[in-house]
Amino acid sequence: MRHAVCVVLFLLTLLQAPVVAQEQVTLTIGQAIDFALTHNPGIAQSEKELSKARAGVGEAFSILLPHIEGYASLQHMWQIQTSRIPNFLKPMLAPLGPVLPGIDQMPDFVDLAFGLENTLRYGATLTQPLFLGGAGLAAVSIAKATRNAAEQNFQARKQQLIFETALAFYSCLLAEDLLGVQENALTQARANLDVVNKRYGVGTASPFDRMRAEVEVANLEPEVITARNNHKVALTQMRRVLGLGDYAEFIPEGAFRYVEDTFDQAALRSLQELALAGRPEMSMVDEQKKISQGGVVVTRSNFLPKVVFQTDYSFLAMRDDLRFQSGDFSKGFSSAISMQFPLFSGFASLRQHEKAQLDLRMMLDVRKQVADAILAEVEVSFNKFREGREKYHSARRTVDLATEALRLASLLYEEGANTQLDVLNSHLSLTRARLNYANILFEYEVARYQLRKATGTLTGALEGKKETP
């Protein structure tokens, strides 16, 4: 019995334990972009790739710098080899043959063993390339171009992340507005149903009017559920872009406003020229062209001689045992300049040089393709931006007119001057107008950011001249 009471008390303690609430992060569009640039995993990966490219420059410089290597070796001869040499003593002692008998019996050749059982050698070697056929300088040039290309790729990734963040942020605002429109439409439909029920109760509304009002409420309820789920999906997508994960809840701070952009009066050609000068992709292609040019120099160096300077400083000692002492060592110091001439490589060097030249020509074609793609992107974005601006100016009065039309239709219906169908049509028109207005503002903002991204000036999208509610 006592054990059961303890279990119950433990369960009650768990139920009464405080629940850790999910952290809420409220950000404006500018704060959201700054947060994403700091916490997004993709941008962090791009930063690491840029650091690797910068390290590659130092690695390339090492080809031109001297290399110093130390070494040490201990060699034991299990059996010392012998060398057969002429017996120099026999001809030297031959004149003494009458005095020293047996000289003529001496062998003509003798076997001698050179060296001792144990040899200890240590020292250092310095190697300095003097001429590599231009390959060393080309490697440094390639590494610098690779670093510059990585920097431009990082800038392009930042531009893309800013656009993705803005798109996700405004998607949250759009989903929130659409949810509000649908909830407001459902509230108005229920209010209309209450009016119809009252009139039905006093006999001034037909059963068909009542049924039609009930159907309108029933049709709007699933749409509200869908809008609510779409709002959750938009918030989830925003958390992913920001790098928040599941531990925090994002709350967008802001509302749709029409922002007049400085590009309103810009000409298409000037925007295209701005894009060609400022887009990171164009700079990336130019750096890749330098990489291809460096590749041509590297392959051309395979046909040229290589000159290397090398010097060695070492100590050598030999003993039959391992009791080496300082007096056993002799010093050696030597220097040499070596030159290598490529004579024949099976035509591999020639083919490699041809491939490098083809890569360079291909990069020229790639540059033209990228430029054409940027020009087309700017033109499409510019037309979309103008379309969004014109649609806003034509639709900004629609919501006010639809709201007034619904007010009049409801008032006339209460007075018996029109039908329930007129009220429902006014409800539908107002809902459509609000949905259309929210979508138009969303399309305009996305088009504005897209045009800024296409011209390489995406940060300017946050600097609107004037806001119109």
XYZ file of C-alpha atoms in Angstrom:
469
model
C 0.000 0.000 0.000
C 2.809 2.381 0.911
C 4.573 1.542 -2.387
C 1.439 2.405 -4.395
C 1.120 5.743 -2.601
C 4.742 6.588 -3.466
C 4.139 5.773 -7.132
C 1.053 8.012 -7.223
C 2.943 10.877 -5.575
C 5.786 10.471 -8.084
C 3.382 10.618 -11.033
C 1.712 13.712 -9.610
C 5.130 15.339 -9.289
C 5.847 14.643 -12.964
C 2.492 16.058 -14.011
C 3.079 19.212 -11.987
C 6.644 19.700 -13.303
C 7.058 22.879 -15.340
C 7.065 22.390 -19.094
C 9.898 24.109 -20.917
C 8.302 26.503 -23.348
C 9.610 26.782 -26.869
C 11.765 29.872 -27.348
C 10.185 32.563 -29.493
C 12.261 34.580 -31.946
C 10.626 37.759 -33.274
C 12.475 39.323 -36.202
C 11.888 41.988 -38.813
C 12.926 41.388 -42.406
C 16.294 43.084 -41.848
C 16.930 41.208 -38.603
C 15.927 37.935 -40.236
C 18.463 38.458 -43.028
C 21.229 39.300 -40.536
C 20.302 36.254 -38.448
C 20.367 33.966 -41.496
C 23.763 35.272 -42.623
C 25.109 34.387 -39.182
C 23.399 31.069 -38.425
C 22.517 29.424 -41.746
C 24.504 26.149 -42.152
C 24.926 26.702 -45.886
C 26.642 30.056 -45.452
C 28.884 28.551 -42.771
C 29.938 25.850 -45.229
C 30.714 28.503 -47.863
C 32.899 30.340 -45.345
C 34.897 27.160 -44.708
C 35.328 26.616 -48.445
C 36.630 30.176 -48.729
C 39.114 29.528 -45.913
C 40.330 26.421 -47.749
C 40.860 28.441 -50.927
C 42.853 31.057 -49.003
C 45.026 28.330 -47.509
C 45.672 27.062 -51.031
C 47.496 30.313 -51.891
C 50.081 29.670 -49.184
C 50.388 26.081 -50.339
C 51.108 27.256 -53.897
C 53.809 29.675 -52.696
C 55.601 26.757 -51.025
C 56.568 25.480 -54.494
C 58.840 28.505 -54.975
C 60.363 28.439 -51.481
C 63.302 26.280 -50.364
C 62.593 22.905 -48.799
C 64.794 21.772 -45.916
C 64.669 18.148 -44.817
C 66.563 16.447 -42.045
C 67.482 12.780 -42.117
C 69.229 10.141 -40.026
C 70.044 6.509 -40.728
C 71.734 3.622 -38.932
C 72.933 0.768 -41.130
C 74.198 -2.619 -39.932
C 76.075 -4.907 -42.309
C 75.340 -8.539 -41.534
C 78.030 -9.497 -44.018
C 80.452 -6.963 -45.435
C 80.919 -7.266 -49.157
C 84.417 -7.642 -50.569
C 85.941 -6.128 -53.669
C 88.613 -7.894 -55.794
C 91.521 -5.624 -56.706
C 94.985 -6.208 -58.245
C 97.749 -7.136 -55.812
C 99.899 -4.013 -56.001
C 102.529 -5.472 -53.643
C 103.553 -8.287 -55.986
C 105.019 -6.080 -58.757
C 106.511 -3.761 -56.173
C 108.340 -6.603 -54.397
C 109.305 -8.498 -57.559
C 112.857 -6.981 -57.653
C 113.433 -8.469 -54.208
C 112.647 -11.991 -55.418
C 116.216 -13.298 -55.013
C 116.330 -11.971 -51.504
C 112.776 -12.807 -50.439
C 111.812 -16.212 -51.744
C 108.104 -16.900 -52.337
C 107.226 -13.534 -53.809
C 106.371 -15.143 -57.104
C 103.835 -17.282 -55.248
C 101.790 -14.231 -54.166
C 98.305 -14.000 -55.811
C 97.770 -11.534 -58.619
C 94.412 -10.369 -57.087
C 93.244 -9.984 -53.498
C 89.716 -9.629 -51.949
C 89.351 -6.678 -49.564
C 86.353 -5.700 -47.372
C 85.694 -1.949 -47.090
C 83.762 -0.439 -44.192
C 82.704 -1.542 -40.731
C 79.609 -3.331 -39.487
C 77.658 -0.246 -38.288
C 77.271 3.042 -40.158
C 75.525 6.086 -38.642
C 74.704 9.034 -40.877
C 72.648 12.179 -40.217
C 72.315 15.602 -41.745
C 70.077 18.028 -43.620
C 69.327 18.706 -47.278
C 68.206 22.022 -48.772
C 66.445 22.031 -52.142
C 65.658 25.270 -53.973
C 63.924 25.296 -57.383
C 65.624 27.825 -59.657
C 63.586 27.398 -62.823
C 60.421 25.330 -63.297
C 59.456 26.496 -66.740
C 56.922 28.940 -65.322
C 54.954 26.226 -63.498
C 55.678 27.658 -60.042
C 54.430 31.162 -60.803
C 51.469 29.696 -62.690
C 50.552 27.592 -59.647
C 50.523 30.730 -57.486
C 48.383 32.530 -60.067
C 45.948 29.598 -60.177
C 45.712 29.531 -56.373
C 44.991 33.272 -56.217
C 42.345 32.981 -58.922
C 40.813 30.041 -57.058
C 40.685 32.133 -53.884
C 39.089 35.054 -55.727
C 36.559 32.723 -57.336
C 35.728 31.301 -53.900
C 35.207 34.838 -52.569
C 32.827 35.620 -55.419
C 31.046 32.316 -54.857
C 30.649 33.280 -51.208
C 29.133 36.612 -52.239
C 26.777 34.829 -54.642
C 25.765 32.450 -51.853
C 25.059 35.418 -49.569
C 22.918 37.037 -52.270
C 21.005 33.791 -52.724
C 20.521 33.414 -48.966
C 19.237 36.994 -48.662
C 16.730 36.287 -51.409
C 15.689 32.959 -49.850
C 15.274 34.641 -46.458
C 13.182 37.455 -47.922
C 11.073 34.959 -49.866
C 10.505 32.823 -46.766
C 9.777 35.903 -44.624
C 7.202 37.303 -47.024
C 5.754 33.821 -47.466
C 5.106 33.840 -43.713
C 3.445 37.254 -43.969
C 1.395 36.099 -46.954
C 0.310 32.918 -45.186
C -0.601 34.963 -42.108
C -2.610 37.439 -44.191
C -4.369 34.681 -46.126
C -5.210 32.952 -42.865
C -6.614 36.224 -41.538
C -8.664 36.727 -44.701
C -10.117 33.234 -44.509
C -10.836 33.526 -40.777
C -12.461 36.913 -41.339
C -14.519 35.470 -44.184
C -15.615 32.614 -41.927
C -16.523 35.079 -39.161
C -18.582 37.146 -41.596
C -20.243 34.016 -42.966
C -21.217 32.934 -39.455
C -22.511 36.434 -38.698
C -24.528 36.282 -41.895
C -25.859 32.871 -40.846
C -26.986 34.380 -37.543
C -28.855 37.125 -39.409
C -30.504 34.562 -41.682
C -31.479 32.404 -38.700
C -33.081 35.397 -37.020
C -35.017 36.278 -40.152
C -35.905 32.631 -40.627
C -37.228 32.568 -37.085
C -39.595 35.442 -37.804
C -40.557 34.073 -41.199
C -38.830 36.673 -43.397
C -36.193 34.262 -44.766
C -36.809 31.070 -46.693
C -35.379 27.641 -45.821
C -33.308 27.898 -48.996
C -31.680 31.128 -47.757
C -30.844 29.421 -44.501
C -29.418 26.375 -46.277
C -27.346 28.559 -48.575
C -25.862 30.441 -45.608
C -25.036 27.146 -43.857
C -23.322 25.834 -47.005
C -21.245 29.015 -47.181
C -20.014 28.456 -43.600
C -19.315 24.793 -44.291
C -17.316 25.653 -47.425
C -15.127 28.178 -45.619
C -14.182 25.955 -42.667
C -11.879 23.608 -44.704
C -10.283 26.631 -46.350
C -9.452 28.047 -42.925
C -7.896 24.719 -41.924
C -5.793 24.698 -45.102
C -4.720 28.307 -44.586
C -3.722 27.549 -40.994
C -1.614 24.586 -42.107
C -0.003 26.648 -44.873
C 0.936 29.210 -42.245
C 2.643 26.506 -40.169
C 4.484 25.231 -43.244
C 5.735 28.749 -44.033
C 7.030 29.167 -40.471
C 8.780 25.797 -40.661
C 10.455 26.796 -43.912
C 11.544 30.070 -42.343
C 13.119 28.246 -39.400
C 15.079 26.103 -41.838
C 16.413 29.130 -43.717
C 17.356 30.891 -40.475
C 19.020 27.786 -39.073
C 16.812 27.818 -35.972
C 15.935 24.138 -35.938
C 13.013 22.896 -33.868
C 13.962 24.479 -30.549
C 12.674 27.958 -31.392
C 9.481 29.412 -32.790
C 9.813 32.153 -35.394
C 7.406 35.090 -35.333
C 7.681 37.552 -38.253
C 7.404 41.183 -37.246
C 6.011 43.323 -40.004
C 3.226 43.612 -42.523
C 2.877 43.918 -46.254
C 3.571 47.448 -47.394
C 4.046 48.760 -50.870
C 7.651 50.004 -51.022
C 8.635 52.265 -53.883
C 12.030 51.124 -55.121
C 14.775 53.279 -56.605
C 14.600 51.053 -59.691
C 11.130 52.401 -60.512
C 12.520 54.906 -63.000
C 15.550 52.890 -64.159
C 15.939 51.803 -67.774
C 16.358 48.142 -68.653
C 19.686 48.659 -70.412
C 21.211 50.471 -67.445
C 20.123 47.649 -65.126
C 21.662 45.067 -67.446
C 24.955 46.960 -67.497
C 24.803 47.185 -63.705
C 24.305 43.421 -63.511
C 27.236 42.634 -65.822
C 29.486 44.835 -63.687
C 28.277 43.732 -60.263
C 27.128 40.120 -60.429
C 29.476 37.727 -58.586
C 28.908 35.122 -61.287
C 30.653 37.286 -63.887
C 33.641 37.774 -61.599
C 33.713 34.033 -60.933
C 33.890 33.295 -64.659
C 36.726 35.810 -65.086
C 38.684 34.119 -62.293
C 38.026 30.694 -63.795
C 39.407 32.040 -67.059
C 42.616 32.963 -65.211
C 42.727 29.429 -63.817
C 42.511 28.026 -67.343
C 45.270 30.383 -68.502
C 47.446 29.156 -65.647
C 46.732 25.584 -66.695
C 48.105 26.375 -70.171
C 51.329 27.704 -68.617
C 51.684 24.622 -66.395
C 51.315 22.201 -69.299
C 53.724 24.281 -71.406
C 56.347 23.950 -68.667
C 56.469 20.217 -69.389
C 58.433 21.062 -72.554
C 61.006 23.219 -70.720
C 63.999 22.222 -68.569
C 63.880 22.266 -64.778
C 66.799 23.659 -62.775
C 67.164 22.795 -59.075
C 69.832 23.760 -56.554
C 70.559 21.280 -53.759
C 73.011 21.305 -50.879
C 73.728 18.631 -48.274
C 75.341 18.923 -44.854
C 75.929 15.611 -43.055
C 77.994 13.635 -40.544
C 79.156 10.026 -40.972
C 80.572 7.520 -38.469
C 81.455 3.812 -38.799
C 82.140 1.245 -36.043
C 81.986 -2.483 -35.515
C 80.005 -1.839 -32.325
C 77.351 0.713 -31.400
C 79.458 2.826 -29.076
C 79.589 5.882 -31.303
C 81.443 8.902 -29.984
C 81.852 12.433 -31.278
C 85.335 11.711 -32.503
C 84.035 8.977 -34.793
C 82.093 11.382 -37.029
C 83.379 13.052 -40.143
C 81.665 16.077 -41.693
C 80.493 16.316 -45.279
C 79.248 19.417 -47.095
C 78.312 19.464 -50.778
C 76.221 21.489 -53.224
C 74.938 20.772 -56.701
C 72.860 22.296 -59.461
C 70.898 19.802 -61.514
C 69.028 20.282 -64.758
C 66.404 17.993 -66.225
C 65.528 17.998 -69.913
C 62.266 16.388 -71.045
C 63.059 14.386 -74.174
C 60.069 12.150 -74.813
C 56.959 11.423 -72.712
C 54.919 9.378 -75.143
C 53.160 12.553 -76.395
C 51.458 12.909 -72.978
C 52.769 16.457 -72.479
C 51.563 17.477 -75.926
C 48.054 16.132 -75.304
C 47.894 17.759 -71.884
C 48.810 21.102 -73.438
C 46.104 20.696 -76.080
C 43.521 19.912 -73.385
C 44.514 23.007 -71.401
C 44.121 25.202 -74.476
C 40.685 23.698 -75.119
C 39.691 24.397 -71.513
C 40.652 28.048 -72.025
C 38.563 28.316 -75.203
C 35.635 26.651 -73.425
C 35.808 29.232 -70.645
C 35.381 31.988 -73.222
C 32.177 30.276 -74.367
C 31.046 29.842 -70.757
C 31.553 33.546 -70.110
C 29.289 34.441 -73.009
C 26.652 31.967 -71.800
C 26.727 33.421 -68.285
C 26.487 36.979 -69.623
C 23.525 36.080 -71.844
C 21.804 34.319 -68.939
C 22.288 37.356 -66.687
C 20.915 39.730 -69.325
C 17.859 37.513 -69.788
C 17.352 37.186 -66.025
C 17.472 40.962 -65.588
C 14.955 41.477 -68.395
C 12.532 38.893 -66.991
C 12.888 40.264 -63.450
C 12.447 43.836 -64.678
C 9.232 42.987 -66.522
C 7.949 41.050 -63.509
C 8.749 44.004 -61.259
C 6.852 46.424 -63.503
C 3.958 43.982 -63.699
C 3.740 43.786 -59.912
C 3.866 47.564 -59.593
C 1.101 48.083 -62.150
C -1.068 45.349 -60.612
C -0.759 46.991 -57.208
C -1.870 50.386 -58.479
C -4.864 48.805 -60.222
C -5.915 46.640 -57.258
C -5.281 48.802 -54.185
C -8.822 50.282 -54.313
C -10.534 46.952 -54.893
C -10.607 45.926 -51.227
C -12.189 49.220 -50.130
C -14.854 48.936 -52.825
C -15.596 45.295 -51.986
C -15.828 46.114 -48.270
C -18.308 48.899 -48.924
C -20.289 46.659 -51.301
C -20.619 43.984 -48.594
C -21.730 46.558 -46.036
C -24.445 47.842 -48.354
C -25.553 44.339 -49.362
C -25.872 43.268 -45.719
C -27.761 46.436 -44.814
C -30.157 46.053 -47.737
C -30.715 42.387 -46.908
C -31.598 43.231 -43.323
C -34.093 45.748 -44.685
C -35.424 43.231 -47.185
C -34.296 45.210 -50.242
C -32.164 42.428 -51.769
C -31.618 38.671 -51.553
C -29.302 36.406 -49.633
C -27.516 35.640 -52.898
C -26.437 39.286 -53.148
C -24.902 39.076 -49.680
C -23.074 35.832 -50.483
C -21.756 37.282 -53.726
C -20.510 40.324 -51.844
C -18.819 38.034 -49.308
C -17.131 36.135 -52.124
C -16.036 39.344 -53.873
C -14.517 40.758 -50.697
C -12.684 37.527 -49.915
C -11.362 37.324 -53.461
C -10.299 40.984 -53.356
C -8.423 40.541 -50.084
C -6.733 37.357 -51.275
C -5.829 39.011 -54.553
C -4.463 42.090 -52.804
C -2.285 40.029 -50.456
C -0.945 37.968 -53.361
C -0.232 41.112 -55.394
C 1.796 42.635 -52.562
C 3.660 39.340 -52.142
C 4.402 39.110 -55.862
C 5.602 42.708 -55.913
C 7.989 42.229 -52.993
C 9.352 38.984 -54.455
C 9.780 40.650 -57.867
C 11.561 43.582 -56.219
C 14.018 41.288 -54.457
C 14.428 39.193 -57.595
C 15.337 42.277 -59.644
C 17.829 43.347 -56.992
C 19.347 39.874 -56.982
C 19.530 39.829 -60.785
C 21.459 43.114 -60.782
C 23.757 42.145 -57.896
C 22.374 44.873 -55.594
C 20.178 42.814 -53.318
C 21.030 44.776 -50.174
C 19.385 47.819 -51.780
C 16.013 46.082 -51.614
C 15.931 46.895 -47.895
C 16.279 50.615 -48.598
C 12.870 51.657 -49.908
C 12.189 55.331 -50.499
C 8.638 55.443 -49.237
C 6.098 53.012 -47.855
C 2.461 53.107 -48.857
C 0.024 51.181 -46.613
